[in-house]
Tab-separated table of C-alpha atoms (C1' of nucleotides) in Angstrom:
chain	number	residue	atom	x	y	z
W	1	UNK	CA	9.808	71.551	-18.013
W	2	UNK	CA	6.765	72.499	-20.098
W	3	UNK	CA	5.763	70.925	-23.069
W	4	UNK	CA	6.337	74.141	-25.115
W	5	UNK	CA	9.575	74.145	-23.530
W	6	UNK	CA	10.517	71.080	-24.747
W	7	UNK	CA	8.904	71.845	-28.283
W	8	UNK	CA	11.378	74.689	-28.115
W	9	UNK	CA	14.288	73.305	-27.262
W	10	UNK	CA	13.474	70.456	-30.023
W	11	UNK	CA	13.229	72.964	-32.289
W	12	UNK	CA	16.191	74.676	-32.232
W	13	UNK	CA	18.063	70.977	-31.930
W	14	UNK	CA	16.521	70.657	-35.542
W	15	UNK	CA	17.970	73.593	-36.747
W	16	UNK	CA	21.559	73.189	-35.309
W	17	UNK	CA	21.074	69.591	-36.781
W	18	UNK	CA	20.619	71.413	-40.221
W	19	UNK	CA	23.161	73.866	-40.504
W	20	UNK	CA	25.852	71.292	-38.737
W	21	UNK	CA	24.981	68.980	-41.151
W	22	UNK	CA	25.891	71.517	-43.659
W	23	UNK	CA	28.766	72.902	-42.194
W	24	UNK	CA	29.889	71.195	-39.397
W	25	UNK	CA	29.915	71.937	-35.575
W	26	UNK	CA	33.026	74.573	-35.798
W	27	UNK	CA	32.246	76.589	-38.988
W	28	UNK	CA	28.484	76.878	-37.617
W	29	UNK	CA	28.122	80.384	-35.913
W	30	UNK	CA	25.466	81.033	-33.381
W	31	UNK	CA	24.014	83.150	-35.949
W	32	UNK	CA	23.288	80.767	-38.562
W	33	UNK	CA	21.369	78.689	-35.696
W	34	UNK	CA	19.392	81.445	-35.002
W	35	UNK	CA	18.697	82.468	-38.364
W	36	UNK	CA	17.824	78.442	-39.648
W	37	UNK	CA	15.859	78.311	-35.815
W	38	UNK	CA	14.217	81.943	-37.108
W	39	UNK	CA	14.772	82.868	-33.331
W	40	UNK	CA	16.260	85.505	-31.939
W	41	UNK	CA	19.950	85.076	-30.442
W	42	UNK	CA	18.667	85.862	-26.762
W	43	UNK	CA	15.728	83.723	-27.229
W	44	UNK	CA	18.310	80.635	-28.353
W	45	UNK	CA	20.280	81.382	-25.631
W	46	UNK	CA	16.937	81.685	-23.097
W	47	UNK	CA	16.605	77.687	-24.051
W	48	UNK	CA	20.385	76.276	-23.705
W	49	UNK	CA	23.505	77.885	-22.060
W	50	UNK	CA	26.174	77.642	-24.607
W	51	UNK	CA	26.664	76.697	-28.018
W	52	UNK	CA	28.334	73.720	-26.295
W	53	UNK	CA	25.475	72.716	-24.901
W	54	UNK	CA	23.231	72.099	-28.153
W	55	UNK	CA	26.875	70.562	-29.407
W	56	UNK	CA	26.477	67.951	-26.684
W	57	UNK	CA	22.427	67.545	-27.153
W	58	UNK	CA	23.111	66.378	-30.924
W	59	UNK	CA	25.985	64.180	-30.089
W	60	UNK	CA	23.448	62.510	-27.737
W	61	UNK	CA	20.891	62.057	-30.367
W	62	UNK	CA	23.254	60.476	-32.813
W	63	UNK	CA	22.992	56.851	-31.102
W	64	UNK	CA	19.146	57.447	-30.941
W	65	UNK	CA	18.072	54.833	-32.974
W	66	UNK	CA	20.904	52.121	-31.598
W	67	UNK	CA	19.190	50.986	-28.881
W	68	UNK	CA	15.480	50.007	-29.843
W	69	UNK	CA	17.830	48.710	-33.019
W	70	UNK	CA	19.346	46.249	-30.708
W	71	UNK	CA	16.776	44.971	-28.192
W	72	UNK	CA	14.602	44.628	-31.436
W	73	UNK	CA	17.463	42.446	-33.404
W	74	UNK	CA	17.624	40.267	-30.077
W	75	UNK	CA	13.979	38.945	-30.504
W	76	UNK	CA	14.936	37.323	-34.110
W	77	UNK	CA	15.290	33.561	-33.958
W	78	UNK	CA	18.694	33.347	-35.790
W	79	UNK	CA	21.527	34.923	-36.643
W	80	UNK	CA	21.102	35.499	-40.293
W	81	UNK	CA	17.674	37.311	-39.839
W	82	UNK	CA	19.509	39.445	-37.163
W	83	UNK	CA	21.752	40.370	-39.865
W	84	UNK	CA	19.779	40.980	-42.869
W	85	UNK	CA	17.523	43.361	-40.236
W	86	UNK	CA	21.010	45.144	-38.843
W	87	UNK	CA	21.879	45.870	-42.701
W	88	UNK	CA	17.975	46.695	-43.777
W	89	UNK	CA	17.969	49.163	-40.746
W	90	UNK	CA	21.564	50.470	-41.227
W	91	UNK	CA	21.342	51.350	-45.044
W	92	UNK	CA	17.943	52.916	-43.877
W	93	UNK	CA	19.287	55.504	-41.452
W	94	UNK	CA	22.489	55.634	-43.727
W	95	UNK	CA	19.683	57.088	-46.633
W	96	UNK	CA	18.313	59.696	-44.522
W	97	UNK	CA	20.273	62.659	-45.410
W	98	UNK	CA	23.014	64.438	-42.892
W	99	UNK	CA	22.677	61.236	-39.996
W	100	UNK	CA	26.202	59.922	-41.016
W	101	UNK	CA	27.909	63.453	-41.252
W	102	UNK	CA	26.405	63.707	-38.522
W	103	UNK	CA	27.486	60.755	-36.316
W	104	UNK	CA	30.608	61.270	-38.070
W	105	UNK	CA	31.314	64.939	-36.872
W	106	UNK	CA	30.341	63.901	-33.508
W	107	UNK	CA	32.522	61.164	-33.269
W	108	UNK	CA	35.220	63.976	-34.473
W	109	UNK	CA	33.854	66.419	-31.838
W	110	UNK	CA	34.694	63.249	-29.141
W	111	UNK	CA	38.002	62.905	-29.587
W	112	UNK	CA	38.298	66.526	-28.202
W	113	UNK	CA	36.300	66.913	-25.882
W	114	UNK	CA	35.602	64.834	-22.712
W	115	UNK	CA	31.962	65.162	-22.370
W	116	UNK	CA	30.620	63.994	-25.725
W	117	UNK	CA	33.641	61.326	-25.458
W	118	UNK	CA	31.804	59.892	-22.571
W	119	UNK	CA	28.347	59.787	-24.127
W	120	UNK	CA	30.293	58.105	-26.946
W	121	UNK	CA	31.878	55.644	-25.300
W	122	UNK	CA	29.139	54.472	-23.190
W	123	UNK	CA	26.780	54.240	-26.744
W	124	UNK	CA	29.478	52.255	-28.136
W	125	UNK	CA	30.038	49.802	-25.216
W	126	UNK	CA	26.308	49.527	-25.385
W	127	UNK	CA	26.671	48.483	-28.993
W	128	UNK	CA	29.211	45.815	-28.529
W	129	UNK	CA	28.001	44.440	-25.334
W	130	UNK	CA	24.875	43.578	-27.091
W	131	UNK	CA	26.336	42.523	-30.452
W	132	UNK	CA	28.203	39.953	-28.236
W	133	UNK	CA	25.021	39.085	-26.771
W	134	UNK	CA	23.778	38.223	-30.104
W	135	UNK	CA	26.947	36.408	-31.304
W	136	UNK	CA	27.212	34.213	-27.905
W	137	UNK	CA	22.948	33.406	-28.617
W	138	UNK	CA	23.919	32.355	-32.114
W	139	UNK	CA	26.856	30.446	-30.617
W	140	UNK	CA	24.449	28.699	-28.090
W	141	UNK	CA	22.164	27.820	-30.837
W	142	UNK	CA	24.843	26.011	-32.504
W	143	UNK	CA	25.015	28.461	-35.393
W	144	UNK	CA	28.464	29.711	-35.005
W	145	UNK	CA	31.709	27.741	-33.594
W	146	UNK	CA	32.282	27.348	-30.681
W	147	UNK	CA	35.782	28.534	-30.145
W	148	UNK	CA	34.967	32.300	-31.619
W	149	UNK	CA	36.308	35.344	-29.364
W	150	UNK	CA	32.728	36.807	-29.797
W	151	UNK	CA	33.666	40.377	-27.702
W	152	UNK	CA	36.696	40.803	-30.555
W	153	UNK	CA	34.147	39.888	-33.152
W	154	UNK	CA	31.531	42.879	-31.886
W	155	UNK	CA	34.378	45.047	-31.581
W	156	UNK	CA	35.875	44.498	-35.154
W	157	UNK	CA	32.164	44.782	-36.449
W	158	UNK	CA	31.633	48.320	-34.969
W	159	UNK	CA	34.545	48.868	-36.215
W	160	UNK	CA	33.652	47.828	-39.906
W	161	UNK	CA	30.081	49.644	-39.366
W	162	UNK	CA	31.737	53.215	-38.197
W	163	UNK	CA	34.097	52.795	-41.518
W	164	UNK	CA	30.918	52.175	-43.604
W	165	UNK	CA	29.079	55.426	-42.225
W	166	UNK	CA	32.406	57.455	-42.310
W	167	UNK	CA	32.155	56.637	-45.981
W	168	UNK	CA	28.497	57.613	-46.510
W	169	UNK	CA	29.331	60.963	-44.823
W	170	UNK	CA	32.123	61.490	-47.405
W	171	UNK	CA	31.209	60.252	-50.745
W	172	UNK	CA	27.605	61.876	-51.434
W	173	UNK	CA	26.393	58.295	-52.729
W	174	UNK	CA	25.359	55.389	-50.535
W	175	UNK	CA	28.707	52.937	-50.604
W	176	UNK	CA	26.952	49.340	-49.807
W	177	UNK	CA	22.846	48.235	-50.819
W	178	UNK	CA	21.333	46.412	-48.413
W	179	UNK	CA	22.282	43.282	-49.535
W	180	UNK	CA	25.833	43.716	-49.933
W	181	UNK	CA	25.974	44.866	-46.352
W	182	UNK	CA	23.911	41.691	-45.521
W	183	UNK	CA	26.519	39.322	-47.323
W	184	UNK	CA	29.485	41.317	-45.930
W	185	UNK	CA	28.320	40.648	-42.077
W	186	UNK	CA	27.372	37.273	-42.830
W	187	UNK	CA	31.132	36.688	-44.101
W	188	UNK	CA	32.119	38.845	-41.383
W	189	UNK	CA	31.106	36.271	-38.590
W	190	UNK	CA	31.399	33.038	-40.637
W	191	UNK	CA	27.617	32.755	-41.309
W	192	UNK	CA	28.201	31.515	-45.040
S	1	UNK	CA	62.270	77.613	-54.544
S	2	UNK	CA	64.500	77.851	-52.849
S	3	UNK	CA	66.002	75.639	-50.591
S	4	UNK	CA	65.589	77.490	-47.773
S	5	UNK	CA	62.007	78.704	-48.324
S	6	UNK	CA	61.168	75.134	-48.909
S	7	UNK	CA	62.230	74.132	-45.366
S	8	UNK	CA	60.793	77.055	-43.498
S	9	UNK	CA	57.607	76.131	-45.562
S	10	UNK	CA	57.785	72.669	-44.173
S	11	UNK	CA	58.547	73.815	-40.655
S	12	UNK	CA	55.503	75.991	-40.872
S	13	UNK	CA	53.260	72.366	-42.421
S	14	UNK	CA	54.588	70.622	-39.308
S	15	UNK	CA	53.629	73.251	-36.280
S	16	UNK	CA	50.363	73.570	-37.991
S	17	UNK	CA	49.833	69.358	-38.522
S	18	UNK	CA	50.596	69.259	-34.259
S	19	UNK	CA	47.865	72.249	-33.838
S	20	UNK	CA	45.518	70.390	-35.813
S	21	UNK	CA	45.904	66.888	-34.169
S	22	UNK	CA	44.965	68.843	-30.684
S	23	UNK	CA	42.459	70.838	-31.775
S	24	UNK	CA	41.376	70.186	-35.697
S	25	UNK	CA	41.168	72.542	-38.654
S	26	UNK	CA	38.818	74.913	-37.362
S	27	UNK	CA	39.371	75.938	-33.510
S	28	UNK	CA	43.163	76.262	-34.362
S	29	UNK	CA	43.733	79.715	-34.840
S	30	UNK	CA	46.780	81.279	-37.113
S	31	UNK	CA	47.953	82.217	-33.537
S	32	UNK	CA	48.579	79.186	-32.415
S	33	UNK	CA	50.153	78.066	-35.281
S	34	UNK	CA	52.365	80.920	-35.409
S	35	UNK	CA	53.230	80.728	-31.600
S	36	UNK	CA	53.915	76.370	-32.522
S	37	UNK	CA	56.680	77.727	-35.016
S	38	UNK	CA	57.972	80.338	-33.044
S	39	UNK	CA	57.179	82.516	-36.147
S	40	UNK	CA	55.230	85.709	-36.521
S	41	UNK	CA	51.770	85.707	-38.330
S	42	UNK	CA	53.674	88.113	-41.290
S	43	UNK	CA	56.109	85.703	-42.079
S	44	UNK	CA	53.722	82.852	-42.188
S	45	UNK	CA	51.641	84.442	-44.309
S	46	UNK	CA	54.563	85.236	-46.714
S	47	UNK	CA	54.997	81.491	-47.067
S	48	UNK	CA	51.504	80.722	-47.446
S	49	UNK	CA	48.735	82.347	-48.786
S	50	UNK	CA	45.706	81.437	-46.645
S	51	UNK	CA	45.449	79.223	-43.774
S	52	UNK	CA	42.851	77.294	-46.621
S	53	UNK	CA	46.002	76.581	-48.199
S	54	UNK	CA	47.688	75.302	-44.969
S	55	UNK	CA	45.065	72.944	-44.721
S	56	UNK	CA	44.852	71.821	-48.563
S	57	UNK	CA	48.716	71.036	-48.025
S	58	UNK	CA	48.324	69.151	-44.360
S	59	UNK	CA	45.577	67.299	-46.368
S	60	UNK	CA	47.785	65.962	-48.741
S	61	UNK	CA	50.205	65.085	-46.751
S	62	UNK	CA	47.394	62.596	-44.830
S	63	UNK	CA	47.998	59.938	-48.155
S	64	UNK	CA	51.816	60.146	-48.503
S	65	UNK	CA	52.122	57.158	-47.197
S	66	UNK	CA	50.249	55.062	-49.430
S	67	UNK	CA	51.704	55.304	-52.830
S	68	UNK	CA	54.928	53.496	-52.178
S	69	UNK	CA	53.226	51.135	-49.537
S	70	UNK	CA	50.870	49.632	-52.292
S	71	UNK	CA	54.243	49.566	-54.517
S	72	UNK	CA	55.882	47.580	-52.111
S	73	UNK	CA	53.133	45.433	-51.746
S	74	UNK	CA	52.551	44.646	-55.057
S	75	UNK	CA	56.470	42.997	-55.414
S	76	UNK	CA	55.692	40.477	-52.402
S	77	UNK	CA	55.035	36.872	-53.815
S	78	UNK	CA	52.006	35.788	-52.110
S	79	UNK	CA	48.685	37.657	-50.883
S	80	UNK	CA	49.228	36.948	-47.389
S	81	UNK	CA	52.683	38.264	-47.193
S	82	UNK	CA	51.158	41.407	-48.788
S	83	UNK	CA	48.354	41.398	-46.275
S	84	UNK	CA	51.088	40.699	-43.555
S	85	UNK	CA	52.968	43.606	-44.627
S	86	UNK	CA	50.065	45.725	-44.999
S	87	UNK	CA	49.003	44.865	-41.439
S	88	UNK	CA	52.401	45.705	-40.033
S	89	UNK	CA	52.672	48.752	-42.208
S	90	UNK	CA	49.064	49.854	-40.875
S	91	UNK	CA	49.714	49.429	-37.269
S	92	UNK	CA	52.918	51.489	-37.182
S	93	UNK	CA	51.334	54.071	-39.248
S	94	UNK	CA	48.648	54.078	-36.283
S	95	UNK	CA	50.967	54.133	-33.620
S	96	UNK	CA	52.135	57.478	-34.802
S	97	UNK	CA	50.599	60.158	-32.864
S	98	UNK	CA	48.451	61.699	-34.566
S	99	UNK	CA	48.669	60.377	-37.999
S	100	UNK	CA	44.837	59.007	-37.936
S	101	UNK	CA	43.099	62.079	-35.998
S	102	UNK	CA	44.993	63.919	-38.796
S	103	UNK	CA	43.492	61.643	-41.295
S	104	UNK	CA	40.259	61.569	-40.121
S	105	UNK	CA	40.251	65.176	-39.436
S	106	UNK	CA	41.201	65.945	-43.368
S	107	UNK	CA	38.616	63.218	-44.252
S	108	UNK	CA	35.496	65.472	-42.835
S	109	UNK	CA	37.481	68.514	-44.421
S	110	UNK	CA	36.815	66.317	-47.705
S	111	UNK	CA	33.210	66.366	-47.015
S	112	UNK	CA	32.619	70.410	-47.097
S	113	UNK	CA	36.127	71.398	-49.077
S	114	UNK	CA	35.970	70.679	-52.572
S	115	UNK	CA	39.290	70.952	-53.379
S	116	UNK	CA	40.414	68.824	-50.409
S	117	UNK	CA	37.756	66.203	-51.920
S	118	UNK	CA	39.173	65.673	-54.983
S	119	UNK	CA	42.593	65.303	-52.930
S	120	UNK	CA	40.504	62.485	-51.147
S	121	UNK	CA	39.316	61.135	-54.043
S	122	UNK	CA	42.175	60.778	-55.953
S	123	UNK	CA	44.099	58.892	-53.498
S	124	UNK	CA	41.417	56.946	-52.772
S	125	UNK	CA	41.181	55.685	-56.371
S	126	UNK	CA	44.578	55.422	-56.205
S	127	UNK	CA	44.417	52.517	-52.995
S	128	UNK	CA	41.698	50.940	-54.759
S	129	UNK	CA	42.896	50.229	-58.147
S	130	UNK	CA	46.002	49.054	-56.572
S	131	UNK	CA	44.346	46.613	-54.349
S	132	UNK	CA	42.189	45.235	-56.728
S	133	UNK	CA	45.226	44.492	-58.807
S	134	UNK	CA	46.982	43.196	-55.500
S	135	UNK	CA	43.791	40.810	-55.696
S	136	UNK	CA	43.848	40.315	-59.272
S	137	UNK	CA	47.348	38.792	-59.197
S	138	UNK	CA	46.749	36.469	-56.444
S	139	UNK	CA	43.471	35.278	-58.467
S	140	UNK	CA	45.673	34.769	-61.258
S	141	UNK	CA	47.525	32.649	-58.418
S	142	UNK	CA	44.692	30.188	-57.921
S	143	UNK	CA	44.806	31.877	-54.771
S	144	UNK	CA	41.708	33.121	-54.458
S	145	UNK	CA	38.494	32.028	-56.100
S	146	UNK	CA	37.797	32.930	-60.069
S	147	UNK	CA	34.167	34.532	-59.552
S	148	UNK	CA	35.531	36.973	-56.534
S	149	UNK	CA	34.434	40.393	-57.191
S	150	UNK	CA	37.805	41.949	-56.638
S	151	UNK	CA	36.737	45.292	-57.441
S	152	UNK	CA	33.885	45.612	-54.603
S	153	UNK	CA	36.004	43.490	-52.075
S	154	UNK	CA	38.803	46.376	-52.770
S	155	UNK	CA	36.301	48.928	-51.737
S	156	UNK	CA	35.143	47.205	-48.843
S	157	UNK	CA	38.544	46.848	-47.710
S	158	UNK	CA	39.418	50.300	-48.252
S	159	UNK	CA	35.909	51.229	-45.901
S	160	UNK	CA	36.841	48.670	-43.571
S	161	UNK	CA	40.557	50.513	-43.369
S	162	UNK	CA	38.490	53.743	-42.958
S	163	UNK	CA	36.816	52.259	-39.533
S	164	UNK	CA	40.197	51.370	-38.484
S	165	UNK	CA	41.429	54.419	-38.495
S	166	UNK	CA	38.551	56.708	-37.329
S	167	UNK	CA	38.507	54.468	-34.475
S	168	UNK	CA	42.378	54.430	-33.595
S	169	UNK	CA	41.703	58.796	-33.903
S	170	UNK	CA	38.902	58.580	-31.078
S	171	UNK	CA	40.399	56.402	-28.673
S	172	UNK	CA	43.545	56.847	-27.132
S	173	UNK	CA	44.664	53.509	-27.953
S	174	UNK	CA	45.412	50.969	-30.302
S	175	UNK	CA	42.397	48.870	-31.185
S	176	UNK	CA	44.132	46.295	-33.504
S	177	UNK	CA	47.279	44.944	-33.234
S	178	UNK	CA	49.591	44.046	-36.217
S	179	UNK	CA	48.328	40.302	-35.874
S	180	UNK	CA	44.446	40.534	-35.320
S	181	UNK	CA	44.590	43.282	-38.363
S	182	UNK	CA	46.133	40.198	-40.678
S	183	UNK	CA	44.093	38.001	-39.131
S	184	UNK	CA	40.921	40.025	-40.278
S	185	UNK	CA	42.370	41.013	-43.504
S	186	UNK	CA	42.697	37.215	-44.367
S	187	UNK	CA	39.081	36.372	-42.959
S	188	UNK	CA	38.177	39.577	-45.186
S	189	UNK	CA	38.982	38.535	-48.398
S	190	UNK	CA	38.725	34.667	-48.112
S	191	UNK	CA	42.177	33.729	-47.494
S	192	UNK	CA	42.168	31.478	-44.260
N	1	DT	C1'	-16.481	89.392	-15.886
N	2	DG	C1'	-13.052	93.101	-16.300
N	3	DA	C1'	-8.977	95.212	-14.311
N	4	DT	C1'	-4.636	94.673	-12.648
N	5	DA	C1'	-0.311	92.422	-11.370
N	6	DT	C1'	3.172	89.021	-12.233
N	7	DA	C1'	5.756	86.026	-14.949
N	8	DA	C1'	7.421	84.042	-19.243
N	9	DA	C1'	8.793	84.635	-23.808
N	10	DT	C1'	10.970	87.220	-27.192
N	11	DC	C1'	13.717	90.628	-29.610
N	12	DG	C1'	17.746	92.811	-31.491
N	13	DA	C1'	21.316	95.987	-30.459
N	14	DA	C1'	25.621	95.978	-28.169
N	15	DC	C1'	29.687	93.903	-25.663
N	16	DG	C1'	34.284	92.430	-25.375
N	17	DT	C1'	37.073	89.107	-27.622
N	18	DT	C1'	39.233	86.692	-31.095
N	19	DC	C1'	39.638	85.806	-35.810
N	20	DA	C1'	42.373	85.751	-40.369
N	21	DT	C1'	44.862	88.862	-42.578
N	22	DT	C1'	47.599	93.185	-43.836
N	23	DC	C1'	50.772	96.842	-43.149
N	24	DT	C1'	54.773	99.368	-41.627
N	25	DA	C1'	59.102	99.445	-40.823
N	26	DA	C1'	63.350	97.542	-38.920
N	27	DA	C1'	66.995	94.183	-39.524
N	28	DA	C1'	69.788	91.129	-42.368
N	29	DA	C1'	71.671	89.681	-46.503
N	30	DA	C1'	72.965	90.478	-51.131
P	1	DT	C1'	72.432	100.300	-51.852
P	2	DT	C1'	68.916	97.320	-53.069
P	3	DT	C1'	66.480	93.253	-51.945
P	4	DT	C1'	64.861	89.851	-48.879
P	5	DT	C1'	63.414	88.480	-44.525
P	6	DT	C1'	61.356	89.220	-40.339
P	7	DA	C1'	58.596	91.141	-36.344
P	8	DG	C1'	54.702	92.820	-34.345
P	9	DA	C1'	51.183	96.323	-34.201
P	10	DA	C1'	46.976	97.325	-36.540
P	11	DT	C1'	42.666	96.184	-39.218
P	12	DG	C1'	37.892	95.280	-39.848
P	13	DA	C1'	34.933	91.536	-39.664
P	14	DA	C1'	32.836	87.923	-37.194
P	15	DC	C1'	32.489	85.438	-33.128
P	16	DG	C1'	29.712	83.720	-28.808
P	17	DT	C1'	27.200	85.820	-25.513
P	18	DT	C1'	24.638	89.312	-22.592
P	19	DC	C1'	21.250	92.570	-21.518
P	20	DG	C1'	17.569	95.800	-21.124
P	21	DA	C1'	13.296	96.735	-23.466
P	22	DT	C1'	9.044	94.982	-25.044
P	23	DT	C1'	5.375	91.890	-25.988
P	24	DT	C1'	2.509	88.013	-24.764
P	25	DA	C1'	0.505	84.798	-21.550
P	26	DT	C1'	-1.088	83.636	-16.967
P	27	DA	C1'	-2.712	84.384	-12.440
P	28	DT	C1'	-5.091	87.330	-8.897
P	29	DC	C1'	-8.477	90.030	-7.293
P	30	DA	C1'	-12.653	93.314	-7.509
DNA sequence: TGATATAAATCGAACGTTCATTCTAAAAAA
DNA sequence: TTTTTTAGAATGAACGTTCGATTTATATCA
């Protein structure tokens, strides 16, 4: 693939991202891409297949930033800085307009249909598998009992998180500051 | 009304509520929901005006539960047995097919549809003030601390809730039972 | 270098289908 | 008979997608 390809293709991801932001994955026509993309319908359809394709290309990008998120919060020497960054970087993404209705309509989109359920589950294992990671470390470190079920703990935490950016999506306003969010995962795990 | 119009209207609310849990708001078509209730698209469109109204009704439906459940709650003696009762009201509520993807599915509705917001809204109020009085009691208890912030611990609760549910829509199964819910309502506000 | 050939990118009209909705008229009930 | 209820064909608009024409870029050769 060339790099203009690629700037392409990014390109017209950035669009859809727009107008499904705006009216979600279903009400978006084709059209509306191509008019937001200022592309041509053949020319849209010269870069992906199928509507469903650039459907399944922003469901991908919706765990983007989880990852790096993670591996970075496992270099932090305890628990409670983990935290405070988790809730620093979480009310960060949460502020950037159209991410949570976005994540949101995806995770919608993945009840329905099996191939963005698959990139959503794996993201989400991902998630909790390293959130335990982080809880057994603390654990280790003496900073947490030692009798805690730490994989129902992750769980219940992505849990909490997805009801937190199913809110944001909703209500126009931000729900939690930073620091709430801090205190709440703190008295989530037992950290205070 | 008549009596009769008022149960082919609700026949008609209960094809289109099993359309919507398999395939949401927008990629049902008024075919499908006519074929669901064995009715003809005239007919259904003599009991309703729009399919917009079909879905401002099914949307309304998604909070019946709650008024009398926070009613019920509210005559129980202790906080726990009202978070007990919650969690057991919750988890059968869940177990009903359907019942959260249909939640969920009106929740992003709420996001786009203003008239479905202030649905949303209102009932959301509604579950808040009611909790925070649920709280306010058992404060008045010496059950919980004096300097709680029972109006923000509400709302968490009710976000908190929100996770539960979008994540019991997604995945096939249950991710909570009865007891871990109570378990983590108690944690939640302080209780245990 | 300039001329020519090939490929890649792009457009927008057009396709067949499906959509939500309306209309006509028959059947049933009053 | 008049009114209400019902069915199903018909409507025009909008849908996702395709396709042939055209422009632009790249490679080949004189």
């Amino acid at each position: 693939m060339s790099q203009r390809t690629d700037q392409r293709r990014s390109e017209i991801l950035q669009a859809a991202a727009t107008c499904f932001i705006r009216r979600g994955f279903h009400q978006t026509s084709m059209k509306e891409v191509c008019a937001e993309a200022k592309l041509s319908p053949g020319l849209v359809y010269h870069y992906f297949e199928s509507k469903e394709q650039i459907i399944q290309a922003i469901a991908q990008q919706a765990h983007r930033a989880t990852g790096s998120l993670m591996a970075e919060l496992e270099t932090l020497p305890t628990l409670r800085l983990a935290l405070a960054r988790l809730a620093e970087r979480l009310t960060h993404w949460l502020a950037q307009n159209g991410e949570a209705r976005l994540y949101i309509e995806a995770s919608v989109e993945a009840s329905r249909n099996p191939s963005v359920r698959a990139t959503f589950r794996a993201a989400d294992d991902a998630f909790v598998t390293s959130f335990r990671l982080l809880l057994d470390a603390a654990t280790h470190r003496g900073e947490l009992p030692r009798d805690l079920d730490t994989e129902l703990l992750a769980a219940l935490i992505g849990i909490c998180l997805d009801g937190i950016i199913l809110n944001t999506a909703i209500q126009e306003t931000l729900p939690l500051s930073s620091d709430v969010l801090q205190q709440l995962l703190e008295r989530f795990v037992g950290l205070s």
